[in-house]
Coordinates of C-alpha atoms in Angstrom, one line a residue:
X1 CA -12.0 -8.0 -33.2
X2 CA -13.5 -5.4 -35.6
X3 CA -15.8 -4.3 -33.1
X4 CA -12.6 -3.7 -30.6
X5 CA -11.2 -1.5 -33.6
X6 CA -14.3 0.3 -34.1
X7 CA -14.5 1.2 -30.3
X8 CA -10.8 2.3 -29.9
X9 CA -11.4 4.3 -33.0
X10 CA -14.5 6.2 -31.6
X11 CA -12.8 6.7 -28.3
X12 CA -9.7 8.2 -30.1
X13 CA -12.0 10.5 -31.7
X14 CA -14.0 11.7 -29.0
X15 CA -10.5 12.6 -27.2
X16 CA -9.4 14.3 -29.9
X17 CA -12.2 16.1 -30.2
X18 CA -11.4 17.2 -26.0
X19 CA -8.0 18.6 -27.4
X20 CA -9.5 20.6 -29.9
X21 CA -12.0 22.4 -28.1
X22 CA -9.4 22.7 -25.4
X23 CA -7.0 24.5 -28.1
X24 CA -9.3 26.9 -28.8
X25 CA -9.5 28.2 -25.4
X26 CA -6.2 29.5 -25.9
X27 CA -4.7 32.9 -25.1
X28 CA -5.2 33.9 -28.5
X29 CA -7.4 36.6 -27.9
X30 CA -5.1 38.1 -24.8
X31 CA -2.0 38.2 -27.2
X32 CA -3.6 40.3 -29.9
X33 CA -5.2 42.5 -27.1
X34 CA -0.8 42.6 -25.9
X35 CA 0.2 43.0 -29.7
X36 CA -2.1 46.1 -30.2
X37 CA -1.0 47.6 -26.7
X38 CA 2.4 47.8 -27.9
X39 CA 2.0 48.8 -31.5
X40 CA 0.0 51.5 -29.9
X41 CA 2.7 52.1 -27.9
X42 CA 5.5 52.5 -30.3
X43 CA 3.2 54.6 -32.1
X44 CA 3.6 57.3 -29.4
X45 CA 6.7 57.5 -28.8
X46 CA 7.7 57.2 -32.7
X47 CA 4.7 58.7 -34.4
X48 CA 7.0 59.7 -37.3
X49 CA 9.2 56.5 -37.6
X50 CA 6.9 53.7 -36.6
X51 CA 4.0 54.5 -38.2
X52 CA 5.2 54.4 -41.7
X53 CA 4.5 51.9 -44.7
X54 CA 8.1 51.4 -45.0
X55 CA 8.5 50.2 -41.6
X56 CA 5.5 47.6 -41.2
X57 CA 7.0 46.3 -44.7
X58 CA 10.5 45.7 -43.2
X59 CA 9.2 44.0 -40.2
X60 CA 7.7 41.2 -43.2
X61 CA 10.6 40.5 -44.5
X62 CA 12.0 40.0 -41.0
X63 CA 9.6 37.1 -39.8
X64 CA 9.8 35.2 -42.7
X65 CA 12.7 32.8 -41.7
X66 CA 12.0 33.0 -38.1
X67 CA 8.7 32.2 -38.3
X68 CA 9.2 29.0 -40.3
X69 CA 11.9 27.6 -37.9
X70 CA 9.5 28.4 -35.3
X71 CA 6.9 26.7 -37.2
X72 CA 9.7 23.5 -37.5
X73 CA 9.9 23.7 -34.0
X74 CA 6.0 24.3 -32.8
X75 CA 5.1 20.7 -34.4
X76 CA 7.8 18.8 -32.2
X77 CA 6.4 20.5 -29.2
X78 CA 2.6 19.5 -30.0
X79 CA 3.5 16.3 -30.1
X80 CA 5.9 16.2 -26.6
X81 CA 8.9 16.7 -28.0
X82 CA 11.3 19.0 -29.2
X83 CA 13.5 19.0 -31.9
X84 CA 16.6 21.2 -31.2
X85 CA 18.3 20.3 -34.6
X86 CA 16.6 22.9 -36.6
X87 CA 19.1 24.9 -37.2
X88 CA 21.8 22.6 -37.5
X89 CA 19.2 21.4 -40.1
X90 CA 18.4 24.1 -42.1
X91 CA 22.2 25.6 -42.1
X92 CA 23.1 21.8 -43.5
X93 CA 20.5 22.1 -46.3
X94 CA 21.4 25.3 -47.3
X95 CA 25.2 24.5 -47.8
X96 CA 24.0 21.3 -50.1
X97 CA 21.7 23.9 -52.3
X98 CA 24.9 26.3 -52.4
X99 CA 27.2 23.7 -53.1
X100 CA 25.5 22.6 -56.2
X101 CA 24.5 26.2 -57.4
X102 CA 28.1 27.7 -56.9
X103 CA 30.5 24.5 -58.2
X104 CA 28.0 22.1 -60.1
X105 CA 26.4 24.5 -62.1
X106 CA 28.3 26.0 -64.9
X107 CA 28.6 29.7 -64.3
X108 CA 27.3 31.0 -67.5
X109 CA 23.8 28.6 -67.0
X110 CA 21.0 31.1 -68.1
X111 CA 17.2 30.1 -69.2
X112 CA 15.8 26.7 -68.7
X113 CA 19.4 25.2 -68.0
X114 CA 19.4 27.8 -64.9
X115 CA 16.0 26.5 -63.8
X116 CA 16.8 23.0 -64.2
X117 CA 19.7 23.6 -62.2
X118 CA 18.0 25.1 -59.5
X119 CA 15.3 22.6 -59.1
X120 CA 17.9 19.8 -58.7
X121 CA 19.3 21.9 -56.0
X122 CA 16.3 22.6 -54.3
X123 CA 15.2 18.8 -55.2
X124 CA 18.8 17.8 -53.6
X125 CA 18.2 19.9 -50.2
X126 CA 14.7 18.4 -49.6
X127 CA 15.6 14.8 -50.1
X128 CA 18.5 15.3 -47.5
X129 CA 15.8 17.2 -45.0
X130 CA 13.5 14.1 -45.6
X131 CA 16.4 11.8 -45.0
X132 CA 17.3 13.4 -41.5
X133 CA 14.0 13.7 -40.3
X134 CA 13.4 10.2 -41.1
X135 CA 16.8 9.1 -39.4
X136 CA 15.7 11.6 -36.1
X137 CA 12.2 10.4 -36.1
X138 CA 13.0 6.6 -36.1
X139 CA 15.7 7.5 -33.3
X140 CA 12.9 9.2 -30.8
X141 CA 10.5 6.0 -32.1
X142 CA 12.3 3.1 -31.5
X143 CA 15.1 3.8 -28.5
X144 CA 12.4 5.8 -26.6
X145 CA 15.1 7.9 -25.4
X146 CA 13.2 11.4 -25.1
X147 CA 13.4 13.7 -27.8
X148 CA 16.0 16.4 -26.0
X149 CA 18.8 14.1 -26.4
X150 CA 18.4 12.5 -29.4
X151 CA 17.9 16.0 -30.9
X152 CA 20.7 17.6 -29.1
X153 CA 23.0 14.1 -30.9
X154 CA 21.6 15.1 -34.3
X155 CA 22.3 18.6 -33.4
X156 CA 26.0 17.9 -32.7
X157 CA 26.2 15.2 -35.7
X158 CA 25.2 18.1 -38.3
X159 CA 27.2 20.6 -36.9
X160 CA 30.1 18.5 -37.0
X161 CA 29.5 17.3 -40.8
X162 CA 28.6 21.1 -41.8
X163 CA 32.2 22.2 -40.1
X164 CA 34.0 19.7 -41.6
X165 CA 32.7 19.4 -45.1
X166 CA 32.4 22.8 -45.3
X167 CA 35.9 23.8 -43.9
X168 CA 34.3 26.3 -41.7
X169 CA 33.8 28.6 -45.0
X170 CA 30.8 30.1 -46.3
X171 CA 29.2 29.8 -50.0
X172 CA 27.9 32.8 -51.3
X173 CA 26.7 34.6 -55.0
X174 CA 23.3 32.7 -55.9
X175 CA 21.2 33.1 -59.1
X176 CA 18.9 35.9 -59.2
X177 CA 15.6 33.4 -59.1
X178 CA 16.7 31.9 -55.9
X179 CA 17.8 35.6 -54.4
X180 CA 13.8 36.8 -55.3
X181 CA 12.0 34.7 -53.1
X182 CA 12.8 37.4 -50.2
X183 CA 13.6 40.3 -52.2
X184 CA 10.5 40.2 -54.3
X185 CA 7.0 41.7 -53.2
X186 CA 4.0 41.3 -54.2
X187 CA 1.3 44.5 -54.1
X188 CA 3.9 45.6 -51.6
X189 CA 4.0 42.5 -49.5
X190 CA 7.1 40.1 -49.4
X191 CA 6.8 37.2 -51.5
X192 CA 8.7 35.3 -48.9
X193 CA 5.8 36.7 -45.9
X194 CA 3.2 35.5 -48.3
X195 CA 5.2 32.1 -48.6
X196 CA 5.2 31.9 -44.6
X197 CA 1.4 32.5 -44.1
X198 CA 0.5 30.0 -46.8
X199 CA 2.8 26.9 -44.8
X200 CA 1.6 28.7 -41.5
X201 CA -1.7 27.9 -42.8
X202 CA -1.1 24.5 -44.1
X203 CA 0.4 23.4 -40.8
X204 CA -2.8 24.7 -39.1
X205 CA -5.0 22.8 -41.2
X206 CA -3.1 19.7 -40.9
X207 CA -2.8 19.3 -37.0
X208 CA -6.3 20.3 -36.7
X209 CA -8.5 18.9 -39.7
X210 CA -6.1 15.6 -40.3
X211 CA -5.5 12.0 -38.6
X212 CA -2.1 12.9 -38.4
X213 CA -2.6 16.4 -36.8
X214 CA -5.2 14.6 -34.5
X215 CA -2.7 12.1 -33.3
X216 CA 0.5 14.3 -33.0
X217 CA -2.3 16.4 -30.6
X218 CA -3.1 12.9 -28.8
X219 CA 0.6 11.6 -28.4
X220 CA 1.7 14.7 -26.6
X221 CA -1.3 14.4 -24.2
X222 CA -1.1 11.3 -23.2
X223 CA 1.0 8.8 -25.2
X224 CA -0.1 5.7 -23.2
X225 CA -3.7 6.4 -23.6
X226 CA -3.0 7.2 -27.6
X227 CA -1.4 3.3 -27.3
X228 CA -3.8 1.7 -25.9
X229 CA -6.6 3.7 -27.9
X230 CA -4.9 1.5 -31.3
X231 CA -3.0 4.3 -32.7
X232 CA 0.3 3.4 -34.0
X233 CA 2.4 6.4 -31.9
X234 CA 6.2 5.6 -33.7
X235 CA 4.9 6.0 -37.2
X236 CA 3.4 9.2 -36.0
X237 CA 6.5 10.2 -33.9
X238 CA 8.4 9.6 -37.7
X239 CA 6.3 11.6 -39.5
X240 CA 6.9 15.0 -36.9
X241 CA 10.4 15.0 -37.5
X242 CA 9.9 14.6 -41.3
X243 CA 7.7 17.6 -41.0
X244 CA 9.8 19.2 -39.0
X245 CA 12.8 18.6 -41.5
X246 CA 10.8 19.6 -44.5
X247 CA 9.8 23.1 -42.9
X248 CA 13.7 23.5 -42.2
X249 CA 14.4 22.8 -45.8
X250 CA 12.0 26.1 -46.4
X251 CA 13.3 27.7 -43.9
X252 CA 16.8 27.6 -45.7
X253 CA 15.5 28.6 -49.0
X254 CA 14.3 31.6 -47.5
X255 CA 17.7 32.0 -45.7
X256 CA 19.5 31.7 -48.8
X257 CA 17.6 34.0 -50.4
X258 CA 17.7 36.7 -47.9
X259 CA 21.8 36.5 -46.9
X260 CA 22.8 35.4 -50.4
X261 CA 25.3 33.1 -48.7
X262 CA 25.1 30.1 -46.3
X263 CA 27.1 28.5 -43.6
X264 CA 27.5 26.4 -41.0
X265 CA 26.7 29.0 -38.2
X266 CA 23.8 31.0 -39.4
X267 CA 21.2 31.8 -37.3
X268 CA 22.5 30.2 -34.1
X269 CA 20.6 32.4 -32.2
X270 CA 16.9 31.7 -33.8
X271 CA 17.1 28.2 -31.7
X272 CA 15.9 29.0 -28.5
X273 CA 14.1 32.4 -30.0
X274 CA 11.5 29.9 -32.0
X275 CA 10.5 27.8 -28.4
X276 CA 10.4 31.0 -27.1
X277 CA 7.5 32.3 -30.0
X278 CA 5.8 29.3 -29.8
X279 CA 5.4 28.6 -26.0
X280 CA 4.5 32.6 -25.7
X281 CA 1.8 31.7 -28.4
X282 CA 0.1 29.2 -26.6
X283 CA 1.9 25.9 -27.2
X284 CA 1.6 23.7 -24.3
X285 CA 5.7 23.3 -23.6
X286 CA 4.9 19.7 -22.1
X287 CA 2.9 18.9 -25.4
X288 CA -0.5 18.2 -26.6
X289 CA -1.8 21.6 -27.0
X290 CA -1.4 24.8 -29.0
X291 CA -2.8 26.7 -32.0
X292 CA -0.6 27.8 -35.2
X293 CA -2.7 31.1 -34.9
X294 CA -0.7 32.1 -31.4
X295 CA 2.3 31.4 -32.7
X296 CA 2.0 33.8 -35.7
X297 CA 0.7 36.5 -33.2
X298 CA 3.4 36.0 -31.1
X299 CA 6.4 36.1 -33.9
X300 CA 4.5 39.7 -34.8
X301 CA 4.8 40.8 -31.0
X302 CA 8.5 39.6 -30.6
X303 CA 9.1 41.6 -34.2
X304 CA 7.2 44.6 -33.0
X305 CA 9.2 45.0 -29.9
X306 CA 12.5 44.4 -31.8
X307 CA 11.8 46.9 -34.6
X308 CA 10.4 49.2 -32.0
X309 CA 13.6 48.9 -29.9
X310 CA 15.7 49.7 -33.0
X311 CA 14.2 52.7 -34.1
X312 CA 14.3 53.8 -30.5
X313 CA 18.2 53.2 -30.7
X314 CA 18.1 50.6 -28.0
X315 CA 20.5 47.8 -28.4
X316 CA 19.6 44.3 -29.3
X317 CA 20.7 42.7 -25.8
X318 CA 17.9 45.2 -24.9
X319 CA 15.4 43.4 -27.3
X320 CA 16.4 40.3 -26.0
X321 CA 16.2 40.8 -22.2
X322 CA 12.2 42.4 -23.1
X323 CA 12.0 39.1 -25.0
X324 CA 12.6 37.3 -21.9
X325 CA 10.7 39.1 -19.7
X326 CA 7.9 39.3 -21.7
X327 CA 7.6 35.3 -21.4
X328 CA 8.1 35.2 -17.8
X329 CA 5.2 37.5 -17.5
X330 CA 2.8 35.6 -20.0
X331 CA 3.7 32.4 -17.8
X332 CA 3.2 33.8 -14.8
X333 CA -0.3 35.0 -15.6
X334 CA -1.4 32.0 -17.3
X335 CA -0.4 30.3 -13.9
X336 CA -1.9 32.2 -11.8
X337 CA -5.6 32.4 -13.9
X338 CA -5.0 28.9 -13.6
X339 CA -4.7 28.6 -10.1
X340 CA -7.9 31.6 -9.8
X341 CA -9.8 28.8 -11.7
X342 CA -8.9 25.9 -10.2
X343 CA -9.9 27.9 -6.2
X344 CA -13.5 29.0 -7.9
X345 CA -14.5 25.8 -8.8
X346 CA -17.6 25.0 -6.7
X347 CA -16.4 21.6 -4.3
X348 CA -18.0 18.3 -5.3
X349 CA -21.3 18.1 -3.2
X350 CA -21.2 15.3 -1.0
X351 CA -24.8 13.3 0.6
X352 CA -26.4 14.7 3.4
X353 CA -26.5 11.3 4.9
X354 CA -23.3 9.1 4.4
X355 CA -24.8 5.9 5.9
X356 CA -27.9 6.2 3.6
X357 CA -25.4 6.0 0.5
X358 CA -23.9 3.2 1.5
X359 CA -27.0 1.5 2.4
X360 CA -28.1 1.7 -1.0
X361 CA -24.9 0.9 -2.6
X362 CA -25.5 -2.3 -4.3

């Protein structure tokens, strides 16, 4: 029996190690060549505007809460799902935290009483996020109804709760700690940026140099192979909506912070924005592959374009229909190099002599 374990064991490594060296074939390396043409483009034709400090600071403190929802959403989609209560999510958290800072706290809290306020808050918000991603991930585990739907219930189910504890209404007028995280900089960088990168990294390193990482890669390749190779696929499943709960629950600090208010129907429009960022950088939209690395290349393209659009006075409907396009085009060239690959691989050669084969075919 041991020696069963130790051969499913081997054999899930050596497929992990496949994925891997798949994911670094990625289209990294085209989507910075596409990032530099436009900066160099908006460059031009705003030499004055584009091209300051100012500018390339404001675009940081603009990726920041996108970039971690996208980050909540890229782990779902490794792993063959999706998790399309995000926002719902993050929006819920947020108007706990409020909550507790604007009517628990007493209003004239100051020093240590402030910061143990806060931490209870934030402590509050990221026990809730770990109880609906554990609720979510036990839903896609054990009905094995696909992720869309269960997501889209939870979706729906949070929404409803936000509306209807919340009456619709929206808490505003945090404390100053809270309100630094993205107003602060530091050396002239965001604070919140620098937050971003760090959990960008983290979430790198732990779908490529954990067991976790390695099976969320396996499960959205091939979950009946990562079965029958003796990895235990719902406990996995449970643990990618947790994570993707948790990055929600930074994901509303940071939005906190930046609108000093929360409510129910923040950031509706970041939902199908973060599958766009992270299926433009390279994750596999039908699961198993992708690299952290694209998808922070690709939320600076989509920011470059935006901000580029702005100062050009072109509306945001503008910004998004150059979104779209922008991913219909990256699709369509990854499909077709696909289909140039498959056509110039050489044709399996085939005996000279059938009859002799089979004549020494055992």
């Amino acid at each position: 029996m041991s020696s069963a374990k130790h051969d499913r064991s081997t054999r899930g490594g050596d497929v992990l190690n496949g994925f891997l060296r798949m994911a670094r074939g990625s289209n990294l390396f085209g989507l910075l060549i596409f990032w530099a043409v436009l900066f160099g483009f908006f460059a031009i034709m705003l030499p004055e505007a584009f091209s300051r400090a100012g500018t390339y600071q404001a675009m940081m403190f603009q990726i920041p809460e996108l970039g971690l929802l996208s980050l909540a959403m890229a782990i779902p989609l490794i792993s063959g799902g999706l998790n399309l209560a995000i926002i719902a999510t993050s929006n819920q958290l947020a108007l706990l935290m409020g909550w507790i800072l604007t009517t628990q706290m007493p209003v004239d809290a100051q020093g240590a009483e402030l910061w143990i306020w806060l931490v209870a808050a934030l402590g509050c918000g990221l026990i809730l996020a770990l109880i609906i991603g554990a609720v979510t991930g036990l839903l896609v585990a054990l009905l094995g109804v696909h992720p869309i739907l269960v997501t889209l219930g939870t979706m729906t189910l949070i929404n409803g709760v936000s509306i209807y504890l919340g009456r619709g209404t929206t808490i505003s007028g945090f404390p100053d700690p809270l309100l630094a995280v993205s107003n602060s900089t530091v050396l002239g960088t965001p604070l919140s940026f620098l937050l971003f990168l760090v959990l960008a990294f983290g979430v790198h390193v732990l779908l490529t140099r954990t067991p976790l990482g390695i099976r969320i890669h396996m499960i959205g390749s091939n979950l009946e192979a990562t079965r029958f190779s003796g990895v235990d696929d719902r406990r996995v499943l449970i643990w990618v909506y947790v994570l993707s709960s948790v990055l929600c629950w930074f994901a509303a600090v940071v939005m906190m912070s930046r609108f000093n208010s929360a409510g129910a129907d923040f950031a509706q429009s970041y939902l199908l924005i973060t599958i766009l960022a992270a299926i433009l950088g390279g994750i596999d939209p039908y699961g198993g592959f992708g690299r952290i690395a694209g998808l922070v290349v690709a939320l600076a393209i989509l920011q470059t374009i935006s901000s580029g659009f702005n100062l050009m006075g072109l509306s945001a409907q503008m910004t998004l229909v150059f979104w779209g396009g922008t991913l219909l085009v990256v699709m369509g060239v990854k499909r077709i190099a696909a289909a140039h690959r498959a056509r110039a691989k050489p044709a399996p050669s085939t005996p000279s002599n059938p009859t002799e084969e089979v004549r020494q075919t055992p």
